[in-house]
Coordinates of C-alpha atoms in Angstrom, one line a residue:
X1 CA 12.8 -7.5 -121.4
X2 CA 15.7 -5.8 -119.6
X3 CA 19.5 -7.4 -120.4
X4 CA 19.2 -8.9 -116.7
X5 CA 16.4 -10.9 -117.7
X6 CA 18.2 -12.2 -120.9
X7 CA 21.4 -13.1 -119.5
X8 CA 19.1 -15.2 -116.7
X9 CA 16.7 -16.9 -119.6
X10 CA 20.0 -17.6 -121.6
X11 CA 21.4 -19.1 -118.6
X12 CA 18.5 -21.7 -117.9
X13 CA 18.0 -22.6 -121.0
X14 CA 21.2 -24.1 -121.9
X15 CA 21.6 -21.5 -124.5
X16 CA 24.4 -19.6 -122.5
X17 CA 25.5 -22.1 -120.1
X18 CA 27.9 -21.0 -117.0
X19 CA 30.8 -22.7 -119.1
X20 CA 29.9 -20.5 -122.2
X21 CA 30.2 -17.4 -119.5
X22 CA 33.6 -17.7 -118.7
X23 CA 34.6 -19.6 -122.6
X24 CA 32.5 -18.2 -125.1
X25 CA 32.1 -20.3 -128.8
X26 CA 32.2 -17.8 -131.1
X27 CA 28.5 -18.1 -131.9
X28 CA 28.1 -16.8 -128.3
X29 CA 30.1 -13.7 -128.6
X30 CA 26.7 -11.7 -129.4
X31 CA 24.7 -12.9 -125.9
X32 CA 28.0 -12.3 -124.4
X33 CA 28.0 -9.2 -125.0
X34 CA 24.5 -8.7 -123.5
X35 CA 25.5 -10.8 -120.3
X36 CA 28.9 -9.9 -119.4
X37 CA 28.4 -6.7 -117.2
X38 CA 24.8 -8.0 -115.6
X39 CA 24.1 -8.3 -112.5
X40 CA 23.1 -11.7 -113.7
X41 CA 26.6 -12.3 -115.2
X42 CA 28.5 -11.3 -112.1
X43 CA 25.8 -14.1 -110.3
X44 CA 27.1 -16.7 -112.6
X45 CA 30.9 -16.2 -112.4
X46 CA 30.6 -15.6 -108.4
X47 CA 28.9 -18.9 -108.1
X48 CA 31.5 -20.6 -110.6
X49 CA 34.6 -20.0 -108.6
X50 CA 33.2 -21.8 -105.6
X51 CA 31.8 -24.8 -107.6
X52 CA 35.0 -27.0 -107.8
X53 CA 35.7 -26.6 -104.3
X54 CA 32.6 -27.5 -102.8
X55 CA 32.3 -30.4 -104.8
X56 CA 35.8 -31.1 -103.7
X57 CA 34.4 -30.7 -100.4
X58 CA 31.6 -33.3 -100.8
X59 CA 34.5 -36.0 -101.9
X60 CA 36.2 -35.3 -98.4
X61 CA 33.3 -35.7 -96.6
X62 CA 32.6 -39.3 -98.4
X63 CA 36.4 -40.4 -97.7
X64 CA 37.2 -41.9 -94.7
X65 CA 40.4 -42.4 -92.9
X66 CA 41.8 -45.0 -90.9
X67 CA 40.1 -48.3 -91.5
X68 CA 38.6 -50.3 -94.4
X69 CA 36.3 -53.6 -94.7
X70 CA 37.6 -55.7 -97.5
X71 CA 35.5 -58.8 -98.3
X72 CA 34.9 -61.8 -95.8
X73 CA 34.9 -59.4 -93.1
X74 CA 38.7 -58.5 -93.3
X75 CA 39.8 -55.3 -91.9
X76 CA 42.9 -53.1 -92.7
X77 CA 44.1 -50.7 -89.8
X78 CA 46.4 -48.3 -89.7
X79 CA 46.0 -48.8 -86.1
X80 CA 44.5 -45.9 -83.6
X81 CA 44.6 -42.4 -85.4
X82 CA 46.4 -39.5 -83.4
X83 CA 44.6 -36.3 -82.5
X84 CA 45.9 -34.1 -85.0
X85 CA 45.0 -36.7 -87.5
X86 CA 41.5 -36.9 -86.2
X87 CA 41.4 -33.5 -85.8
X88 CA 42.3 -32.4 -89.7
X89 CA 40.3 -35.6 -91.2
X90 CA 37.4 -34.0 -88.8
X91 CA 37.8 -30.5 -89.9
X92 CA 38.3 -31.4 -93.5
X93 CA 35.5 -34.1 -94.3
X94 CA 32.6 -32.5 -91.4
X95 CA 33.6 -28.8 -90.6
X96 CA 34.1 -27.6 -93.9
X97 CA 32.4 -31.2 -95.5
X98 CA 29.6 -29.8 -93.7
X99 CA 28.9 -26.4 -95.8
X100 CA 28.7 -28.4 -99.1
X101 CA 24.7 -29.3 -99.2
X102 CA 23.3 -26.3 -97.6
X103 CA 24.9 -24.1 -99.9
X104 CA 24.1 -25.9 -103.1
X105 CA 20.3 -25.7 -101.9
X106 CA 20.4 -22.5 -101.3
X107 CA 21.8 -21.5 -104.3
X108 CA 19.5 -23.9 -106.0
X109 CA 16.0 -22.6 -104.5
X110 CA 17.6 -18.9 -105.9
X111 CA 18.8 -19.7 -109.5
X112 CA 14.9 -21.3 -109.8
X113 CA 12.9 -18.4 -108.7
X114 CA 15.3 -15.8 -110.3
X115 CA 13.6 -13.7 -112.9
X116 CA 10.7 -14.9 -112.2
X117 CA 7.3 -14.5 -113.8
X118 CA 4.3 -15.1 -112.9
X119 CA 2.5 -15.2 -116.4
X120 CA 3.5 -16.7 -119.5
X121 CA 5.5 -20.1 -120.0
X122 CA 8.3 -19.1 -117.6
X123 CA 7.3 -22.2 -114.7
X124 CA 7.1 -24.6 -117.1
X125 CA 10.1 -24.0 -118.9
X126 CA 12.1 -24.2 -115.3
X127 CA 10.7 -27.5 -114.7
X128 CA 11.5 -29.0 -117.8
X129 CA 15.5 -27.5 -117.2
X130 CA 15.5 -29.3 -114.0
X131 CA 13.9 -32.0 -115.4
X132 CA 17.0 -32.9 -118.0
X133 CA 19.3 -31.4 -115.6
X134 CA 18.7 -33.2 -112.3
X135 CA 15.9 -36.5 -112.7
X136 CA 17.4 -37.3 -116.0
X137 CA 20.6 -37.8 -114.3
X138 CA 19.4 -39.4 -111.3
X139 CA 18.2 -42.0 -113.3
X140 CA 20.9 -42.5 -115.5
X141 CA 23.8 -42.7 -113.2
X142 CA 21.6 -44.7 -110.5
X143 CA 21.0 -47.1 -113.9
X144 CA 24.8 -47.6 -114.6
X145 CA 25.9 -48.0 -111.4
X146 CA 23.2 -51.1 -110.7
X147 CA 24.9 -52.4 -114.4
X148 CA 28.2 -52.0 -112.9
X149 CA 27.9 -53.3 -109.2
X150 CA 25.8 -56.2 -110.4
X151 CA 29.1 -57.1 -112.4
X152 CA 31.5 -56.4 -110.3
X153 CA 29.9 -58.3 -107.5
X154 CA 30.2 -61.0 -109.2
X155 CA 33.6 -60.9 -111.2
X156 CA 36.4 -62.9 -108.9
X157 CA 39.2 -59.6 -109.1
X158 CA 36.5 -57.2 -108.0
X159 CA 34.5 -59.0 -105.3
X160 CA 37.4 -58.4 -102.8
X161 CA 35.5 -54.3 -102.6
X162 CA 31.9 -55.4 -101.3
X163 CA 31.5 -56.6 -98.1
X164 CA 29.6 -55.7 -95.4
X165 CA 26.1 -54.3 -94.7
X166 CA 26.4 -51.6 -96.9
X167 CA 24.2 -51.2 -99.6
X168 CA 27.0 -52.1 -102.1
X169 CA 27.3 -55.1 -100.7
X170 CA 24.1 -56.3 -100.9
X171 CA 23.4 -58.8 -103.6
X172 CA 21.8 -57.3 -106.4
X173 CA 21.0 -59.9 -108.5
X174 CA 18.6 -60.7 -105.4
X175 CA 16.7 -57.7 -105.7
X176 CA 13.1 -56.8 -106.1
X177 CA 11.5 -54.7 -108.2
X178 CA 10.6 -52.3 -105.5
X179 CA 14.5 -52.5 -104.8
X180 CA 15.6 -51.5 -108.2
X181 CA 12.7 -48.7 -107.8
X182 CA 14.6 -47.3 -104.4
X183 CA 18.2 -47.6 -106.0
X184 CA 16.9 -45.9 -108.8
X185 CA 14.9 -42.9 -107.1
X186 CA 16.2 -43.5 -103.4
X187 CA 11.9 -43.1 -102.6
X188 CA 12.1 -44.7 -98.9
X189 CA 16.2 -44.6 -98.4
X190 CA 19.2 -43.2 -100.6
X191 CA 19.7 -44.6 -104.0
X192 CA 22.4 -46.5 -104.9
X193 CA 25.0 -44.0 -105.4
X194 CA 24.3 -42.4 -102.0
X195 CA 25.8 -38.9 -102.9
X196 CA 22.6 -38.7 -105.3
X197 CA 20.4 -37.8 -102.5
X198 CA 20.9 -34.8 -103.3
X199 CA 19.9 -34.8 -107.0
X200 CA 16.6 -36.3 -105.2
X201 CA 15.8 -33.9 -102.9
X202 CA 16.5 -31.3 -105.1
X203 CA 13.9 -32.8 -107.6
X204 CA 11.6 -33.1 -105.4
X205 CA 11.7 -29.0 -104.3
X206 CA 11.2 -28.6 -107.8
X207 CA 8.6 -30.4 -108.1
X208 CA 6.7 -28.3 -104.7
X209 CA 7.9 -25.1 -106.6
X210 CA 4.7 -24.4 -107.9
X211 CA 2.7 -24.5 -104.8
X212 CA 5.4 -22.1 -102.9
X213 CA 5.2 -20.0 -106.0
X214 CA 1.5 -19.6 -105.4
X215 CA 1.8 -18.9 -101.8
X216 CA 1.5 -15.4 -100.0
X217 CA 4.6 -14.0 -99.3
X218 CA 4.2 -14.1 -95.5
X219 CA 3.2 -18.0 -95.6
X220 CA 6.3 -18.3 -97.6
X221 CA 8.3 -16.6 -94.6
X222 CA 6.6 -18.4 -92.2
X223 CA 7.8 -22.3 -93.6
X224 CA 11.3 -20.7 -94.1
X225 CA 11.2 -20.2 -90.2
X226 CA 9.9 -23.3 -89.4
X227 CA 11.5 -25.4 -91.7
X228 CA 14.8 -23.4 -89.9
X229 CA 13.6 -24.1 -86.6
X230 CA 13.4 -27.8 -87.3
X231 CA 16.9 -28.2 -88.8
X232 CA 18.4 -26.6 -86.2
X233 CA 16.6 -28.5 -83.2
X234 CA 17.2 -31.8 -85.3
X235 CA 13.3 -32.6 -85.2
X236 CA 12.8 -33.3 -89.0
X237 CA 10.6 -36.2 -88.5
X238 CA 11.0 -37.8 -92.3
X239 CA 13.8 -39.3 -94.7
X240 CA 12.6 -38.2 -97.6
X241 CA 13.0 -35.1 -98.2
X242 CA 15.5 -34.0 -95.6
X243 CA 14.9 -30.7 -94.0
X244 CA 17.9 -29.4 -95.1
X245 CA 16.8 -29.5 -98.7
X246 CA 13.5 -28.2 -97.2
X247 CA 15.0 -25.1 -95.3
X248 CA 17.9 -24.2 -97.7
X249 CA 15.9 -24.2 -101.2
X250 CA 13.4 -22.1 -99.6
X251 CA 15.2 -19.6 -98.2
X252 CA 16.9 -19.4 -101.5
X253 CA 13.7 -19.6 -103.2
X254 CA 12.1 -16.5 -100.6
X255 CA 15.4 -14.2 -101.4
X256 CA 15.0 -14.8 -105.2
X257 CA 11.6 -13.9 -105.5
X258 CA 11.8 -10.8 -103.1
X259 CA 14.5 -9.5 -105.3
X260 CA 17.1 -10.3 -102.5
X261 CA 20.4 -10.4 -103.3
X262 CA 22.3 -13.7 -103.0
X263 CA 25.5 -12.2 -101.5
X264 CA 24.1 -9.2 -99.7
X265 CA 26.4 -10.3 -96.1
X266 CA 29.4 -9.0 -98.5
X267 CA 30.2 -5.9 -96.2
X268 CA 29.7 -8.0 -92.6
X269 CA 31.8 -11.1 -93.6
X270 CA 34.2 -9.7 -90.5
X271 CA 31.5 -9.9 -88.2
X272 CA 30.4 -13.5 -89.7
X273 CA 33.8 -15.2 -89.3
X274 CA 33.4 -13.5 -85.4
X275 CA 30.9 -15.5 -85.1
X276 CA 31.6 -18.8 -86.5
X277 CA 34.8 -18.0 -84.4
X278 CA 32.6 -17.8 -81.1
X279 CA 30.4 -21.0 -82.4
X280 CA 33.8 -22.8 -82.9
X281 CA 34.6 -22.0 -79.5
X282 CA 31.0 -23.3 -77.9
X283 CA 31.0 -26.4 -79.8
X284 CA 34.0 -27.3 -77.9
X285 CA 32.6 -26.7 -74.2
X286 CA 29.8 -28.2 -74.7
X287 CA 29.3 -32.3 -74.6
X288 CA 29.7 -33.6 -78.1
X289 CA 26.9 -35.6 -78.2
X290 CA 23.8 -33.2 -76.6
X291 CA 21.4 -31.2 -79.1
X292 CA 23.2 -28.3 -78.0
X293 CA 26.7 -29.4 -79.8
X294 CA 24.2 -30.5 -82.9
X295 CA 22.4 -26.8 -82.7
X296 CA 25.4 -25.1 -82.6
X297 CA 27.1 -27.6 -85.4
X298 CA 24.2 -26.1 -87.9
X299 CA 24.3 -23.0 -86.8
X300 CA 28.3 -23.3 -87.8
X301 CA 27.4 -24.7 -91.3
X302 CA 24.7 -21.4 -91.7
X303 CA 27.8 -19.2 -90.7
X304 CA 30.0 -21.0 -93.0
X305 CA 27.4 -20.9 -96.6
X306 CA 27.4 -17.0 -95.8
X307 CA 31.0 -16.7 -95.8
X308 CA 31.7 -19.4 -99.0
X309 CA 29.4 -17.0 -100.9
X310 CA 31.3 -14.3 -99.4
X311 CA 34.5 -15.3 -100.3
X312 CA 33.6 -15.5 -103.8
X313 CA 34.1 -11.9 -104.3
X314 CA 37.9 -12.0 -103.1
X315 CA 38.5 -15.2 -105.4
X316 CA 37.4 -13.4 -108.5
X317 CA 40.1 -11.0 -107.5
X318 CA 42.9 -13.3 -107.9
X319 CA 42.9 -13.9 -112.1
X320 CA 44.7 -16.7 -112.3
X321 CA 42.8 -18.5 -109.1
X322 CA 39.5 -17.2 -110.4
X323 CA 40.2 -18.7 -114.2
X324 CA 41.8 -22.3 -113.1
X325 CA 38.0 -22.6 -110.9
X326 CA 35.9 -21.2 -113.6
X327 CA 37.4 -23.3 -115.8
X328 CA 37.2 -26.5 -113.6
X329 CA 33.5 -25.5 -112.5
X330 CA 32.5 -26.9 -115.9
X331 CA 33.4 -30.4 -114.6
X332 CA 32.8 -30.4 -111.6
X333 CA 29.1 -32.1 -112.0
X334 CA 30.8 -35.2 -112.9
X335 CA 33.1 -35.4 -110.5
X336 CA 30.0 -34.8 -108.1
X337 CA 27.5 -38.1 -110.0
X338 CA 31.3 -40.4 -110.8
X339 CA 32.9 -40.2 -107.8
X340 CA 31.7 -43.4 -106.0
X341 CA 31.8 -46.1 -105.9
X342 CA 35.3 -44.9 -107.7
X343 CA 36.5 -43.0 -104.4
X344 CA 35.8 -46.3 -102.2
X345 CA 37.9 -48.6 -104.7
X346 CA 40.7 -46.4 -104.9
X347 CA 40.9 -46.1 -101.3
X348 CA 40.5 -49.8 -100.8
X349 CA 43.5 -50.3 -103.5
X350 CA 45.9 -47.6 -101.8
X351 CA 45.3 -50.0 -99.0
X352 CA 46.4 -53.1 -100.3
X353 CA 49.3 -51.3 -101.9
X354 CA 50.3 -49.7 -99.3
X355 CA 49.5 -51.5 -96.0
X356 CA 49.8 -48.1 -94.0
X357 CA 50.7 -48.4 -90.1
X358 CA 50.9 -44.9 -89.2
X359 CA 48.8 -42.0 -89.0
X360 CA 50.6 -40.0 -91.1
X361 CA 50.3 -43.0 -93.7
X362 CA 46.6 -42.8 -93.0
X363 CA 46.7 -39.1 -94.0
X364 CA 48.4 -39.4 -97.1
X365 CA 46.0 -42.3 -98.3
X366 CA 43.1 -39.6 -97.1
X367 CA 44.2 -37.1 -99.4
X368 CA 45.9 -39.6 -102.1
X369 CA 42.8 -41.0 -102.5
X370 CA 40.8 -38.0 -103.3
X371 CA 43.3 -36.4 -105.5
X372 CA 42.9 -39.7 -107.2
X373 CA 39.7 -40.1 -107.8
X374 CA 39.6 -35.9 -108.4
X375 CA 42.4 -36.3 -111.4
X376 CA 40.6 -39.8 -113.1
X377 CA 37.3 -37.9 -113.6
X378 CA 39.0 -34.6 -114.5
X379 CA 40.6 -36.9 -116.8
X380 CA 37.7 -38.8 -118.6
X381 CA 35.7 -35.3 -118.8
X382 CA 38.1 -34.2 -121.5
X383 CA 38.7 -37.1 -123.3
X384 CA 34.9 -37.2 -123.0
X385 CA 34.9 -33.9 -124.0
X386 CA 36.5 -33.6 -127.3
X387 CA 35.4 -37.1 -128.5
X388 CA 32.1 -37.9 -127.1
X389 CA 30.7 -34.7 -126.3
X390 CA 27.1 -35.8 -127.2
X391 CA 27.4 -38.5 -124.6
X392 CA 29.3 -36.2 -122.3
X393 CA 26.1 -34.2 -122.7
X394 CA 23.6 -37.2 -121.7
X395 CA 25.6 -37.8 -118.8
X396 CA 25.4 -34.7 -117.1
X397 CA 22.3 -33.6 -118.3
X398 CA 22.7 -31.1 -120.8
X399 CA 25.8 -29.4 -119.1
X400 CA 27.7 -30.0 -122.0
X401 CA 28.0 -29.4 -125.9

């Protein structure tokens, strides 16, 4: 078994988690040692330094900006937001918002199928990694936050925070079994904690793995292409899975297994930025609400994963950039599952506080509220950390030790 292969088996197994690459235990010194000038090593710290941001980028995309729905139907306004407000809450939460999922798919679909093997125990060890790292903690966190919205529905000092038709508001001491089934799994809509679509979809590619592993590699070309053709024309005609998941893990998924490698657009990331510059530049002539501005919105969000992976190499040149994100990607699956409901209190609180009436009030509240909620899970991972690491570990499904 070549070092490659090691440093990739060590990897998925928990054994040498991306943490342990960039902070060895001294137990770990040894597979270090193996690991550290692999291909499969650079992989790992490459992916690492863009982690914390694009989870920080998922947050934005979940904040909004300029009005919130307390309970009984009242509404707090900082009255009509300016164009550069819109414009940077825009750019912010949907431009660059927009490059989060895609990329974690595709990065997903590659890490599964990397070092591959088509004999032995290899597929079923994956499954049962993604198993513990992604259903376990659907499930979980989907569980707690039913415990927790059920209370604070009904507890006088928190009841001011659901309103609405949202599914937060709905009452869920009313609900079904079939409804504690969908918050839990999100099977015909998303589960409770919306952002956990994800963590859904990205099960559920697992779980088709096998029959894309089987397939020939021209029929495996051939959904890539037509689950790309479908994304970009918008004609995805299900929920569940969404097309991006579809598109994005299998693209990854063809590159791994072909050998490809993840961050082969290195040397054109010139010509890339050219043409997210030109598809910048469309988007704005064309009406905003046509399936040509939608087409060219994906084809954007395509442009941007390449040049997020891209950019990774020039971050790992910067040491003291490169170590504060390595060192914050280790957390930044938490912040991902924990930050709502928290992100929609503390943005309803800053609110009340506050009362803003301007735009630029609405701006800071739109970043305040997100540095917030960023800094309170940063916080309880480290408590968590050194004195409850085993249920640290639970919660994020074997991330931690």
């Amino acid at each position: 078994m070549t070092s490659s292969r090691i440093a990739v088996e060590e990897c998925d197994a928990g054994r040498l988690s991306s943490a342990d690459v960039a902070f060895p235990e001294p137990g770990k010194v040894a597979a270090m040692r193996v690991a550290i000038e692999t291909p499969a090593a650079s992989l790992i710290r490459r992916l690492q330094v863009i982690r914390f941001p694009l989870v920080v980028s998922v947050i934005f995309h979940h904040n909004g900006m300029g009005t919130v729905r307390l309970a009984d139907g009242i509404n707090m306004s900082a009255g009509p937001l300016s164009v550069w407000a819109q414009f940077i809450q825009g750019f912010i939460s949907y431009g660059l918002g927009g490059i989060r999922m895609p990329t974690f798919f595709l990065i997903s679909g590659y890490l599964f199928f990397t070092g591959f093997d088509r004999g032995g125990d290899w597929l079923f060890k994956k499954m049962s990694s993604r198993t513990r790292s992604v259903l376990a903690p659907l499930i979980v966190w989907n569980a707690i936050a039913i415990l927790l919205l059920l209370a604070a529905q009904n507890i006088g000092p928190t009841r001011v925070f659901f309103s609405g038709s949202g599914a937060w508001s709905q009452p869920i001491i009313e609900f079904g079994w079939f409804d504690y089934l969908n918050a839990l799994l999100g099977i015909s809509r998303d589960p409770i904690l919306y952002p956990l679509w994800f963590l859904r979809d990205l099960f559920l590619m697992c779980l088709l793995a096998p029959l894309y592993f089987v397939l020939p590699r021209f029929v495996q070309y051939s959904l890539v292409a037509m689950f790309g053709v479908l994304w970009l024309l918008d004609a995805w005609p299900y929920e569940v899975p969404t097309v991006q998941a579809c598109f994005f893990f299998a693209f990854g998924a063809s590159a791994a297994m072909a050998k490809k490698n993840l961050f082969v657009m290195d040397p054109y990331l010139k010509w890339v930025c050219a043409v997210l510059l030109a598809l910048v530049v469309a988007g704005a002539l064309v009406p905003a609400d046509g399936p040509v501005a939608s087409t060219l919105t994906h084809l954007k969000h395509l442009a941007g994963v390449i040049v997020v992976l891209t950019i990774s190499r020039y971050l790992l040149r910067m040491p003291k950039t490169s170590s504060l994100l390595i060192r914050l990607s280790a957390p930044s699956f938490l912040l991902f599952v924990a930050h709502e409901p928290l992100l929609t209190i503390v943005r309803k609180t800053m609110y009340v506080l506050f009362v803003p009436s301007s735009s630029a009030a609405a701006l800071s509240i739109y970043f305040g509220a997100v540095a917030c909620t960023v800094l309170l899970i940063l916080g309880a991972y480290y408590l968590a950390e050194r004195y409850a690491p085993r249920t640290l570990s639970a919660l994020t499904g074997g991330r931690s030790v």
